[in-house]
Coordinates of C-alpha atoms in Angstrom, one line a residue:
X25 CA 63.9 -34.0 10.5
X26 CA 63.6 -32.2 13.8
X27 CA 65.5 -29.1 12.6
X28 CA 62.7 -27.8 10.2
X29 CA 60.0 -27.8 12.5
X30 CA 62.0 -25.9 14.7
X31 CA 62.9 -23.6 12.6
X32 CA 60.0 -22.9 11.2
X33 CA 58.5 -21.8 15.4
X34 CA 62.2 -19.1 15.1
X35 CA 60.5 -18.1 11.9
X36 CA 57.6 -17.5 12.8
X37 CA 57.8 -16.3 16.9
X38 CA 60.9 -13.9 16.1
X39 CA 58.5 -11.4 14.0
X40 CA 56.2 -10.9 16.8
X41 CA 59.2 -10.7 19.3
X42 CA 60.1 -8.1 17.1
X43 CA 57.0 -6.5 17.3
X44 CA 56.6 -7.2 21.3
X45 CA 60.0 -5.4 21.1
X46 CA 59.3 -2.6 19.1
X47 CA 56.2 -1.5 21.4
X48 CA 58.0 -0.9 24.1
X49 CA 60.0 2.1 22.7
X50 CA 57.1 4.0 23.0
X51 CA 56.4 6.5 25.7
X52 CA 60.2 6.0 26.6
X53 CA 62.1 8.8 23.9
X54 CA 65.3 7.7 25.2
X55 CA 65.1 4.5 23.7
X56 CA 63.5 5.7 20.4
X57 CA 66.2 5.5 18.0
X58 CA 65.9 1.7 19.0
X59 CA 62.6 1.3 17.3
X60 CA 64.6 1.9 13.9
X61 CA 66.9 -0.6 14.7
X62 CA 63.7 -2.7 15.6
X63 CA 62.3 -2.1 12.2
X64 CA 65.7 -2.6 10.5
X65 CA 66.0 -6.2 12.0
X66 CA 62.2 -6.5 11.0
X67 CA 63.2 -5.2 7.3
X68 CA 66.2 -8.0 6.8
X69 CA 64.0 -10.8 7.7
X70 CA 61.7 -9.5 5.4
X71 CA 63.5 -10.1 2.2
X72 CA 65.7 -13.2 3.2
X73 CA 63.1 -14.9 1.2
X74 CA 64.6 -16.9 -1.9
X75 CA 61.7 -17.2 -4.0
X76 CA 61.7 -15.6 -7.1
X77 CA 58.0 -15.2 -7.2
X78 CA 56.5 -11.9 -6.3
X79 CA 53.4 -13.6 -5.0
X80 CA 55.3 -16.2 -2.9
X81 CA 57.7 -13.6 -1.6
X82 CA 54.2 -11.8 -0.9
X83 CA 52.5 -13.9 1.2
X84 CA 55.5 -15.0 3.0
X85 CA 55.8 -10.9 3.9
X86 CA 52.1 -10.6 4.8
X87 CA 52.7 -13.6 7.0
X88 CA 55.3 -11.7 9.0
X89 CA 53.9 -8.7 8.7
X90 CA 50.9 -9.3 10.6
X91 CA 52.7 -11.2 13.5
X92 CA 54.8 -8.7 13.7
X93 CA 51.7 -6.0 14.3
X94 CA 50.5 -8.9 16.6
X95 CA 53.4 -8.5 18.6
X96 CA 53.3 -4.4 18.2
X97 CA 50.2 -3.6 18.9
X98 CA 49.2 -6.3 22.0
X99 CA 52.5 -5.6 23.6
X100 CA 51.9 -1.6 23.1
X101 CA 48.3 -0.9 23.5
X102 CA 47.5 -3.6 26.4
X103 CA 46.1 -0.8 29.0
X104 CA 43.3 -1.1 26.7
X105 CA 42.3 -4.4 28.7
X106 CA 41.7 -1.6 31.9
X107 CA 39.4 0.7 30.6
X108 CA 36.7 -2.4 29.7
X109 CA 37.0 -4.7 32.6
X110 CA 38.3 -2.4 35.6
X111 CA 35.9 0.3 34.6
X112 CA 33.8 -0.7 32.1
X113 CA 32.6 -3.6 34.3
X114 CA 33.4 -6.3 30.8
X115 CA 34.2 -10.2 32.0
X116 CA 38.1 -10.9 32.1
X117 CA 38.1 -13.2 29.4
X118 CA 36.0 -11.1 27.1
X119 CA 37.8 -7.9 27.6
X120 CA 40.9 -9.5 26.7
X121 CA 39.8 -11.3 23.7
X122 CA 38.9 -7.5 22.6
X123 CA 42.5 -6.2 23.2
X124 CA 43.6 -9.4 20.7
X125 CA 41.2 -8.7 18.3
X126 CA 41.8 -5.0 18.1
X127 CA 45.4 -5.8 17.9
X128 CA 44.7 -8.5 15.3
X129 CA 43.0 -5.7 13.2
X130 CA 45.4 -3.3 13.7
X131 CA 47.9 -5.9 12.5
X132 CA 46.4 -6.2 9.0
X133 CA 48.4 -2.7 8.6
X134 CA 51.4 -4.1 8.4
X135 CA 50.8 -7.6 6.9
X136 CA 49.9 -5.1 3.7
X137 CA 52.8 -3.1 4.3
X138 CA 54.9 -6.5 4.3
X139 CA 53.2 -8.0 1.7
X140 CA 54.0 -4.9 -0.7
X141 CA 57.8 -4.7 0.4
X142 CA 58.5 -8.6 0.4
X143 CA 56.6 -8.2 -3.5
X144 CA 59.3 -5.3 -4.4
X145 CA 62.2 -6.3 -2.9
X146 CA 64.5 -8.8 -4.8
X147 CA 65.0 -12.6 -3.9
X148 CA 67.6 -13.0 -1.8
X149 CA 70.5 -15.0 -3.0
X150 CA 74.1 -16.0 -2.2
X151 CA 75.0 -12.7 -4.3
X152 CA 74.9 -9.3 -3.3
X153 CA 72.4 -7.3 -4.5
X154 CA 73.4 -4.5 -7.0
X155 CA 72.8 -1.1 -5.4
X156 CA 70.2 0.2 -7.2
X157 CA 68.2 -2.4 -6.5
X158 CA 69.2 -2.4 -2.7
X159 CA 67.6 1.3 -2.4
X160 CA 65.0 0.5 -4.3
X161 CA 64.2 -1.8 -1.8
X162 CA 64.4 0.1 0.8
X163 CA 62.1 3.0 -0.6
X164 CA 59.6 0.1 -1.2
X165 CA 59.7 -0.6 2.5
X166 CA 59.7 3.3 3.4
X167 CA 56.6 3.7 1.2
X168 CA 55.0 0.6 1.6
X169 CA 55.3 1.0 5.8
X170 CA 54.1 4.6 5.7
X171 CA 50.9 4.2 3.3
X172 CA 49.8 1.8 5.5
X173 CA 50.7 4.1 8.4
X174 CA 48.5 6.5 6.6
X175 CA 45.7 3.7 6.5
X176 CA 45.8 3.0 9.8
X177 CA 45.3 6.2 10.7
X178 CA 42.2 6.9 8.9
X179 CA 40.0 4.0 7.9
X180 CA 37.3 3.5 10.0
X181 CA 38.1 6.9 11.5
X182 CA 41.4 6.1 12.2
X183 CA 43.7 5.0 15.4
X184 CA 47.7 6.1 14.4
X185 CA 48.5 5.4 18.3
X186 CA 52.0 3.7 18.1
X187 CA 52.8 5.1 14.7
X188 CA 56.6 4.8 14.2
X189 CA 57.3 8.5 13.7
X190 CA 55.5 9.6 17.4
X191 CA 58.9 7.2 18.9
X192 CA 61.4 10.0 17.3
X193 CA 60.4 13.3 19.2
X194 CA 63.8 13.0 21.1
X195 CA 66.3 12.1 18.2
X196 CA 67.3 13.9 14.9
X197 CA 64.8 12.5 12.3
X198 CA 62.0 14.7 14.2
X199 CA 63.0 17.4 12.5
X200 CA 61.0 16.2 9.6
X201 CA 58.2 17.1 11.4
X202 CA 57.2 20.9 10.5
X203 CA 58.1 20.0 6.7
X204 CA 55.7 16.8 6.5
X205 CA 54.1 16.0 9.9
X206 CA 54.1 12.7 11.6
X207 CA 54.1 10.7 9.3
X208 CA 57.2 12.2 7.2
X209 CA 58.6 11.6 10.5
X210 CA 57.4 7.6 10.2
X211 CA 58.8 7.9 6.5
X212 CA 62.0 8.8 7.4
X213 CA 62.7 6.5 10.2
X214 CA 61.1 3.5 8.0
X215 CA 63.0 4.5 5.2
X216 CA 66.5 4.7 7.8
X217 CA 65.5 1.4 9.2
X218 CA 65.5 0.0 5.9
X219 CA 68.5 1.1 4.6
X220 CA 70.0 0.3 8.0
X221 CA 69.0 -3.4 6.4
X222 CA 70.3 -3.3 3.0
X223 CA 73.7 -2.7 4.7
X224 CA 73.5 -6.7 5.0
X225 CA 72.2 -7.2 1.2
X226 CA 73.9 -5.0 -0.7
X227 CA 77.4 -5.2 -2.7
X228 CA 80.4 -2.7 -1.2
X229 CA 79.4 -0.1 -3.3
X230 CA 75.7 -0.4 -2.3
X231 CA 76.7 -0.3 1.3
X232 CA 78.6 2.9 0.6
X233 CA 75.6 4.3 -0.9
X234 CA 73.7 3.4 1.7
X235 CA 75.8 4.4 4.4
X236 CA 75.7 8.4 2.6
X237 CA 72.0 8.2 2.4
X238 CA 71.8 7.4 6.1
X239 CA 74.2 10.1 6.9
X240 CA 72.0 12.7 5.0
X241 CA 69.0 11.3 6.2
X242 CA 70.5 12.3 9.9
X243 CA 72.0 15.7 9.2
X244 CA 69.0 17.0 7.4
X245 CA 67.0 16.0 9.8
X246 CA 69.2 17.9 12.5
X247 CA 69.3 20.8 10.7
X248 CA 65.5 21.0 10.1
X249 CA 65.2 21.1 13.1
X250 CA 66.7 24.7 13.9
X251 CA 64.6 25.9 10.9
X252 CA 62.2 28.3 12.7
X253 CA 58.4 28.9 10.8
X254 CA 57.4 30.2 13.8
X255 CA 58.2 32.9 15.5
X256 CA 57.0 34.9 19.0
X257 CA 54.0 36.9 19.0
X258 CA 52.9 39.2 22.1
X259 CA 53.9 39.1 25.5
X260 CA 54.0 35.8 27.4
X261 CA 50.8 35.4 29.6
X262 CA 50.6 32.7 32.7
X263 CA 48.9 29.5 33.1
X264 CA 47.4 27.2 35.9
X265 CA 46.6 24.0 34.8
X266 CA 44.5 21.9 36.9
X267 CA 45.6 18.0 37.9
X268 CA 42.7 16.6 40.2
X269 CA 43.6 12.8 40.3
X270 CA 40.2 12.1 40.5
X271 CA 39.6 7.8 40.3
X272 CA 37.9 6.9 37.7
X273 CA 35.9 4.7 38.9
X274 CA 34.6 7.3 41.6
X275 CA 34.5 9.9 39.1
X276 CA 30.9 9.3 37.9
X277 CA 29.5 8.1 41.6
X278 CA 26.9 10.4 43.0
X279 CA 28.9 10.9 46.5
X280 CA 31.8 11.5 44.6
X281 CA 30.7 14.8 42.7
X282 CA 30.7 17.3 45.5
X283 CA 34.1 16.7 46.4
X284 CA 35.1 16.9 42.7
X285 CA 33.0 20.3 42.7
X286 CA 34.5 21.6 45.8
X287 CA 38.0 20.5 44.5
X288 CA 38.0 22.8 41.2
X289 CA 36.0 25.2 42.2
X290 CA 38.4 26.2 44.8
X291 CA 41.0 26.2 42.1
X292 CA 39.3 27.9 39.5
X293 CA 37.8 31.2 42.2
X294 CA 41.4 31.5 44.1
X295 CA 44.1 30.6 41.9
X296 CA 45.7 33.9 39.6
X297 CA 46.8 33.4 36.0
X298 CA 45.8 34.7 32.6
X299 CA 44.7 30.8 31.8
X300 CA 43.1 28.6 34.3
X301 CA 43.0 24.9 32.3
X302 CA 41.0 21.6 33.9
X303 CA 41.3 18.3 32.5
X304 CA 38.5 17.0 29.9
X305 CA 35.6 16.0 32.1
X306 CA 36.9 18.1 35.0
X307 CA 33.6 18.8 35.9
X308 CA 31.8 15.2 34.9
X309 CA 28.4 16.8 34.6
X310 CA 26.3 18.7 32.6
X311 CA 25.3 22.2 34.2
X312 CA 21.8 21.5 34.6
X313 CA 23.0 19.0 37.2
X314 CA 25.3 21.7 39.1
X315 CA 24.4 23.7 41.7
X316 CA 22.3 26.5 40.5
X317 CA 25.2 29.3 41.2
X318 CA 28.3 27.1 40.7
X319 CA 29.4 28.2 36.9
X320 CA 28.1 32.0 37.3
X321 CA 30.3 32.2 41.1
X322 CA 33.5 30.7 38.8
X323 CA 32.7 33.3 36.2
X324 CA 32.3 36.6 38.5
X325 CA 35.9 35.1 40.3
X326 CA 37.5 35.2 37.2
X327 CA 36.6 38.2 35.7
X328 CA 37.8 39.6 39.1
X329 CA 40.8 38.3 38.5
X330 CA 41.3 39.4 34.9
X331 CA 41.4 35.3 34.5
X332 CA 40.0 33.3 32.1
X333 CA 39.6 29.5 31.9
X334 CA 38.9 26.7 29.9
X335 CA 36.6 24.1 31.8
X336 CA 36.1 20.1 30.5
X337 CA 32.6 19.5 30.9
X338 CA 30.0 17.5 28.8
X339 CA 27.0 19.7 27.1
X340 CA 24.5 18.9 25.0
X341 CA 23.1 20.2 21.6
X342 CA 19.4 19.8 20.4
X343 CA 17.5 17.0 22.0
X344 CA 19.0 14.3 23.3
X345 CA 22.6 15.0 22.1
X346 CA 25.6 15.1 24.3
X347 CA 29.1 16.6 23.6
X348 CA 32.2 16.2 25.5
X349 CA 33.3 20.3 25.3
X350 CA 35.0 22.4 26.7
X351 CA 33.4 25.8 27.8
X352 CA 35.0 29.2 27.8
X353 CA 34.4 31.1 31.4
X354 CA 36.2 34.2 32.1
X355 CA 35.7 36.0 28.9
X356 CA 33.6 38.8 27.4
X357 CA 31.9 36.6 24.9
X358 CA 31.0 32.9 25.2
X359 CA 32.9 29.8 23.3
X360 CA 32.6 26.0 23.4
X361 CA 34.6 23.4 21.8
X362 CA 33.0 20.3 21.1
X363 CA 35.2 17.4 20.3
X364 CA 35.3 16.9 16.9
X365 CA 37.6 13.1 16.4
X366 CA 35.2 10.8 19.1
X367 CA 36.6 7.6 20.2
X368 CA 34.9 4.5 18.7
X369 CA 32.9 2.7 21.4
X370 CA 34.1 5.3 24.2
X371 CA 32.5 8.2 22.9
X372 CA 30.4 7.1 19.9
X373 CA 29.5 3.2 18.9
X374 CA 30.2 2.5 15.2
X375 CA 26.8 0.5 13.7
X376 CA 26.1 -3.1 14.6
X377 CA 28.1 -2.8 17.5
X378 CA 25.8 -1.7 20.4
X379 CA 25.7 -5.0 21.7
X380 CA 29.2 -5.3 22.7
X381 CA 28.8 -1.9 24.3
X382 CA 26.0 -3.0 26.5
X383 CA 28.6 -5.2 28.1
X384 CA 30.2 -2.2 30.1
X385 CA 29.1 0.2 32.1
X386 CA 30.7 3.6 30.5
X387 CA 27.9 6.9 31.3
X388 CA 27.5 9.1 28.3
X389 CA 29.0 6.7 25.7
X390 CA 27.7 7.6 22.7
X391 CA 28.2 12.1 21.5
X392 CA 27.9 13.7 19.5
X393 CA 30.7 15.7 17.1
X394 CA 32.1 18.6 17.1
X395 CA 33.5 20.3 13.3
X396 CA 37.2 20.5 12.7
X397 CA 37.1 24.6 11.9
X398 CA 36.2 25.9 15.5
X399 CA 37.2 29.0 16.4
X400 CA 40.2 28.9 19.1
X401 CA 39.5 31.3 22.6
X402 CA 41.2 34.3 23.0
X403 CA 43.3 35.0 25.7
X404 CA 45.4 38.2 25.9
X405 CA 45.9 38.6 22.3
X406 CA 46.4 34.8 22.1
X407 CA 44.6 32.2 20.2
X408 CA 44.6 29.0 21.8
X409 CA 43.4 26.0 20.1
X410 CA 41.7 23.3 22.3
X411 CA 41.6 19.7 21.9
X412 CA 40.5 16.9 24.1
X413 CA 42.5 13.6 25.2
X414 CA 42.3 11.2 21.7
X415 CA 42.0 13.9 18.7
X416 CA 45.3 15.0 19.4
X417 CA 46.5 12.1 17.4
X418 CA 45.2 13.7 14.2
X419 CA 47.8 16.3 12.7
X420 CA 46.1 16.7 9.5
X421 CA 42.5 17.3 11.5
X422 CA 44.2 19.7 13.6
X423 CA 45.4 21.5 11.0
X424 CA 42.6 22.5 9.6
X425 CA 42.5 25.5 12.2
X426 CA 45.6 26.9 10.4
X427 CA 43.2 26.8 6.9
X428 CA 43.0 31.2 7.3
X429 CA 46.6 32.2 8.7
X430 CA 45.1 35.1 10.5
X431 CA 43.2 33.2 12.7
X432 CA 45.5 30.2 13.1
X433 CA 46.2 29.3 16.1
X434 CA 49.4 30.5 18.8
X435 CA 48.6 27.8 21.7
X436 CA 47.3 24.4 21.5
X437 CA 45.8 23.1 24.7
X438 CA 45.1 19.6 25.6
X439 CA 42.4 18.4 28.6
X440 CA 42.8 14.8 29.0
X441 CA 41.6 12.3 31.3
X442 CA 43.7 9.1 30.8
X443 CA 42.2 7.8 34.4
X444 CA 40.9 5.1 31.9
X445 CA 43.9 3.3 32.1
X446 CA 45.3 3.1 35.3
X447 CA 49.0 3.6 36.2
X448 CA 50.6 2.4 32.4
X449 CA 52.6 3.3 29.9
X450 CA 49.7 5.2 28.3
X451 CA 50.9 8.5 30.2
X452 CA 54.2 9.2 28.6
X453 CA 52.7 7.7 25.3
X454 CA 50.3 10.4 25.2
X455 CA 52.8 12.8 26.6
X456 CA 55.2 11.4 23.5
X457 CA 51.6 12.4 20.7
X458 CA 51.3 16.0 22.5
X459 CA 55.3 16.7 21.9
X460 CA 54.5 15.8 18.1
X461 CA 52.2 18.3 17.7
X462 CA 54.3 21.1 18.8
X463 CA 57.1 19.6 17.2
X464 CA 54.9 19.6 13.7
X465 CA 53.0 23.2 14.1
X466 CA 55.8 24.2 15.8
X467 CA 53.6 25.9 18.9
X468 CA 53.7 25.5 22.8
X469 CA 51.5 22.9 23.9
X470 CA 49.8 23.0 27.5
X471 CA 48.0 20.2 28.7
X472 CA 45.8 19.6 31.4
X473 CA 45.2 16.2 32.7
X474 CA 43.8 14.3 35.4
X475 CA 45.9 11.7 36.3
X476 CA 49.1 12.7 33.9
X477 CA 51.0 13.8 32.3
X478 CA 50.1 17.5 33.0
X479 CA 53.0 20.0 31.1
X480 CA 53.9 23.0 29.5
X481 CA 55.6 21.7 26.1
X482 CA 57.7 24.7 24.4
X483 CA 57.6 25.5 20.8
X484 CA 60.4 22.6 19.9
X485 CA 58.4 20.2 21.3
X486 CA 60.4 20.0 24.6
X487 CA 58.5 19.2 28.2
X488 CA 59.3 22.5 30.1
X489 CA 57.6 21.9 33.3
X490 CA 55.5 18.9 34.2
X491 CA 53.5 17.6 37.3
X492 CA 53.8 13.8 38.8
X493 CA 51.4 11.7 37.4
X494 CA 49.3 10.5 40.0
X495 CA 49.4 13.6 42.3
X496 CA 46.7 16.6 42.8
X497 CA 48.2 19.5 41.9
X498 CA 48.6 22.5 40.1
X499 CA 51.1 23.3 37.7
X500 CA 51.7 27.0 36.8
X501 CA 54.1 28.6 34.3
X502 CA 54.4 31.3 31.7
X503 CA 54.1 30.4 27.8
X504 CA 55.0 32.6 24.7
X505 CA 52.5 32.3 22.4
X506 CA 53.6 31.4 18.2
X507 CA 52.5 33.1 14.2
X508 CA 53.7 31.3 11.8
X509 CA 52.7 28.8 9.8
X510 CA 55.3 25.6 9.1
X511 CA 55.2 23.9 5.8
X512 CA 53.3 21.2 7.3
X513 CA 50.4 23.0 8.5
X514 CA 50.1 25.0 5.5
X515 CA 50.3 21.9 3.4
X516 CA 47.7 20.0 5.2
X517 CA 45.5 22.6 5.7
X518 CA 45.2 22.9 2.2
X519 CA 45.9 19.1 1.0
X520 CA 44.8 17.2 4.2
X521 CA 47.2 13.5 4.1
X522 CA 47.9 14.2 0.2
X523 CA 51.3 15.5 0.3
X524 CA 52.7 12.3 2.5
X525 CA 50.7 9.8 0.5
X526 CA 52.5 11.2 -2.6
X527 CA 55.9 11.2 -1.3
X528 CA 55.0 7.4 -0.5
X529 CA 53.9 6.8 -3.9
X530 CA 56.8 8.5 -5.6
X531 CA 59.2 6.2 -3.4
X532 CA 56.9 3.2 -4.3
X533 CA 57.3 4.8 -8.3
X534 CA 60.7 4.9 -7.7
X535 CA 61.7 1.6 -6.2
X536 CA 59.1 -0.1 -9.3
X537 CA 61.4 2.1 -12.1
X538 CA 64.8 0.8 -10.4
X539 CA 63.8 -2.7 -10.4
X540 CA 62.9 -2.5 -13.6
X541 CA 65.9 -0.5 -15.1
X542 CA 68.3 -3.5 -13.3
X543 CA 66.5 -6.3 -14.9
X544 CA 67.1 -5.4 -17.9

């Protein structure tokens, strides 16, 4: 009588082990191919269900499915309990209730995804499965796990932060990237993860079958990845990007702004590079609160120095808007980016919810947006596309720059101030999201941070050159601007997250026709 109950606590606490486990491959690409194995244990548990009801074998998947995101998402995203009590000034308790509830949410991703490959996949039993229906299977689980991928990463405005695929920049399956983005990326290593599985369900011929698909699944990948879409355009042109380490919680403090003023306008008047890049917020201000003189004496330096930079500083727009921008300084005619993907309750609050942001203490918590089709700033024959700290989660949304090829962008450059957070994992995760994006547009990404991690990222989505976290400094390098467009960014300029929810439909299509064709 004892053994049940005990089995049913394994049952239920290995999922969000799992989970727990999973999380921590993220930020740490050495260890990313063991998020697939992660998935793959996740995947067998999944359909060692017996019933031969769909709806039983359902709910016993959305079950594990959401402790599993339980595990995922509160083991991964944690540093989110920093940014409300440390420096939003939210009681303990509260704020941490908020990082479970958010991870509860986030968790009703994959209880659907589980739900839909538990439903698909057959019962288990003391047989083999044939092999058709093993890969059925495991296309259920690829499609099933990616569609909800997808969902996560847009309802509500979206928040794909520990998406499978972003834990692959360092091994072979990134090479999906430039053909389907991020989440072809997730696709493939759901759909390896789960064939990786059915090596357990399957008869010998199915595990041979399996075993080949897995092999092409690797190869292509590694060979996608010395396809080149891009290519070199113009001559390389230098860049200073600006680390200032500023506190965050001194960052907004009245005595704290003339040292932060001093500290990059000293930088941006003496250092010499074609580029001169300062983290989002570098300047926390808006210029009518400056010193009269300070933006026109970091102009006349610059054009002195045939320099040009791009300064994080918050605007405003109309009455009583604010945007967090970036302004153009240096050049012959003026630009400003305004952030177009805002983070909920950061940077906008989403209705009915004012009341909880009352409870910190956040200044300028609620902008306004930016459009997804801004123009990117010139420099030496260069286009360079910003983006600021969050939106460079969105692939799709920064493809829509690369809508007209001959004013894609060459560069994309990243100002981010993760200060929000403390010393965490958050650093290399973001660092892990910026390598995605060159990896997927296949461009040179430069990023300028104020607490970490500032780098150059080449082309192939490989860190070139980066600063400490944690350290003021400077970080200066050359980078070789890119033309070209890869399929991806063609395809979701045009098509936005189409193309990857059809191929996630087709494998769901798929995995439906083979279970049908066997049961007959």
């Amino acid at each position: 009588m004892r053994k049940l109950p005990l089995r049913r606590v394994a049952t239920l606490l290995l999922p969000l082990l799992l989970g727990a486990a999973l999380a921590q491959t993220f930020g740490r690409p050495q260890y990313g191919s063991f998020s697939v194995v992660i998935v793959a244990i996740f995947a067998a548990l999944l359909w060692r269900t017996p019933q031969s009801s769909m709806r039983a074998r359902a709910k016993r998947g959305a079950l594990m499915g959401l402790l599993f995101g339980l595990g995922w998402f509160a083991g991964g995203l944690w540093w989110l309990y920093i940014s409300m009590a440390v420096y939003g000034g939210m009681a303990a308790p509260l704020a941490a209730s908020a990082v479970v509830l958010f991870s509860a949410y986030l968790a009703l991703y994959p209880l659907l995804a589980g739900a839909l490959a538990a439903a698909l996949a057959p019962p288990a039993t003391s047989r083999p499965w044939h092999a058709a229906r093993g890969v059925g299977a495991a296309l259920a689980f690829a499609g099933a796990w990616t569609l909800a991928e997808v969902l996560r990463g847009t309802v509500f405005t979206g928040f794909p932060w520990l998406a499978l695929g972003y834990a692959q920049v360092g091994n072979p399956l990134a090479g999906y990237a430039p053909i389907l983005g991020m989440y072809g990326v997730d696709f493939a290593a759901a759909l390896t993860a789960a064939l990786l599985a059915a090596l357990t369900q399957v008869s010998l011929r199915g595990a041979a079958l399996a075993a080949g698909l897995l092999i092409i699944l690797a190869v292509a990948g590694q060979q996608l990845a010395n396809v080149r879409w891009t290519h070199p355009t113009g001559p390389q042109f230098t860049v200073a990007l600006l680390q200032g380490d500023v506190p965050q919680g001194e960052k907004f403090r009245p005595e704290r702004l003339a040292p932060t003023l001093s500290l990059y306008g000293n930088w941006l008047t003496t250092l010499r590079a074609d580029l001169i890049v300062t983290p989002e917020t570098g300047v926390p201000v808006l210029p009518e609160d400056l010193p009269p003189s300070y933006l026109h004496t970091i102009a006349t330096a610059l054009r002195s120095h045939h320099a040009q930079a791009l300064l994080g500083i918050p605007l405003t727009r109309g009455a009583n808007q604010y945007t967090n921008s970036v302004l153009g300084i240096g050049a012959a005619a003026p630009y400003r980016y305004d952030k177009a993907h805002l983070v909920p309750f950061g940077e906008f609050i989403p209705y009915g919810f004012h009341w909880f942001v009352r409870l910190m203490h956040i200044p300028l918590g609620d902008f306004a947006r930016g459009t997804f089709h801004q123009p990117s700033f010139a420099v030496d024959g260069a286009r360079v596309a910003p983006t600021i700290c969050y939106e460079d989660l969105f692939g799709e949304q920064l493809a829509q720059r690369f809508r007209n090829p001959a004013h894609a962008p060459n560069v994309i450059a990243n100002l981010t101030n993760l200060a929000w957070f403390g010393d965490t994992i958050v650093i290399p995760q973001h660092l892990e999201i910026a390598r995605m994006r060159s990896l997927e547009f296949q461009l040179p990404t430069i990023r300028a941070t104020n607490t970490g991690a500032t780098a150059i990222i080449a082309a192939n989505g490989r860190v070139q050159a980066m600063l400490p976290p944690f350290t003021v400094g400077v970080l200066t390098g050359h980078v070789q601007a890119y033309a070209g467009l890869t399929p991806f960014a063609w395809a979701a300029s045009q098509f936005g997250y189409a193309p990857i929810v059809l191929v996630c439909l087709l494998a769901l299509g798929v995995a439906i026709a083979l279970a049908r064709t066997r049961a007959r």
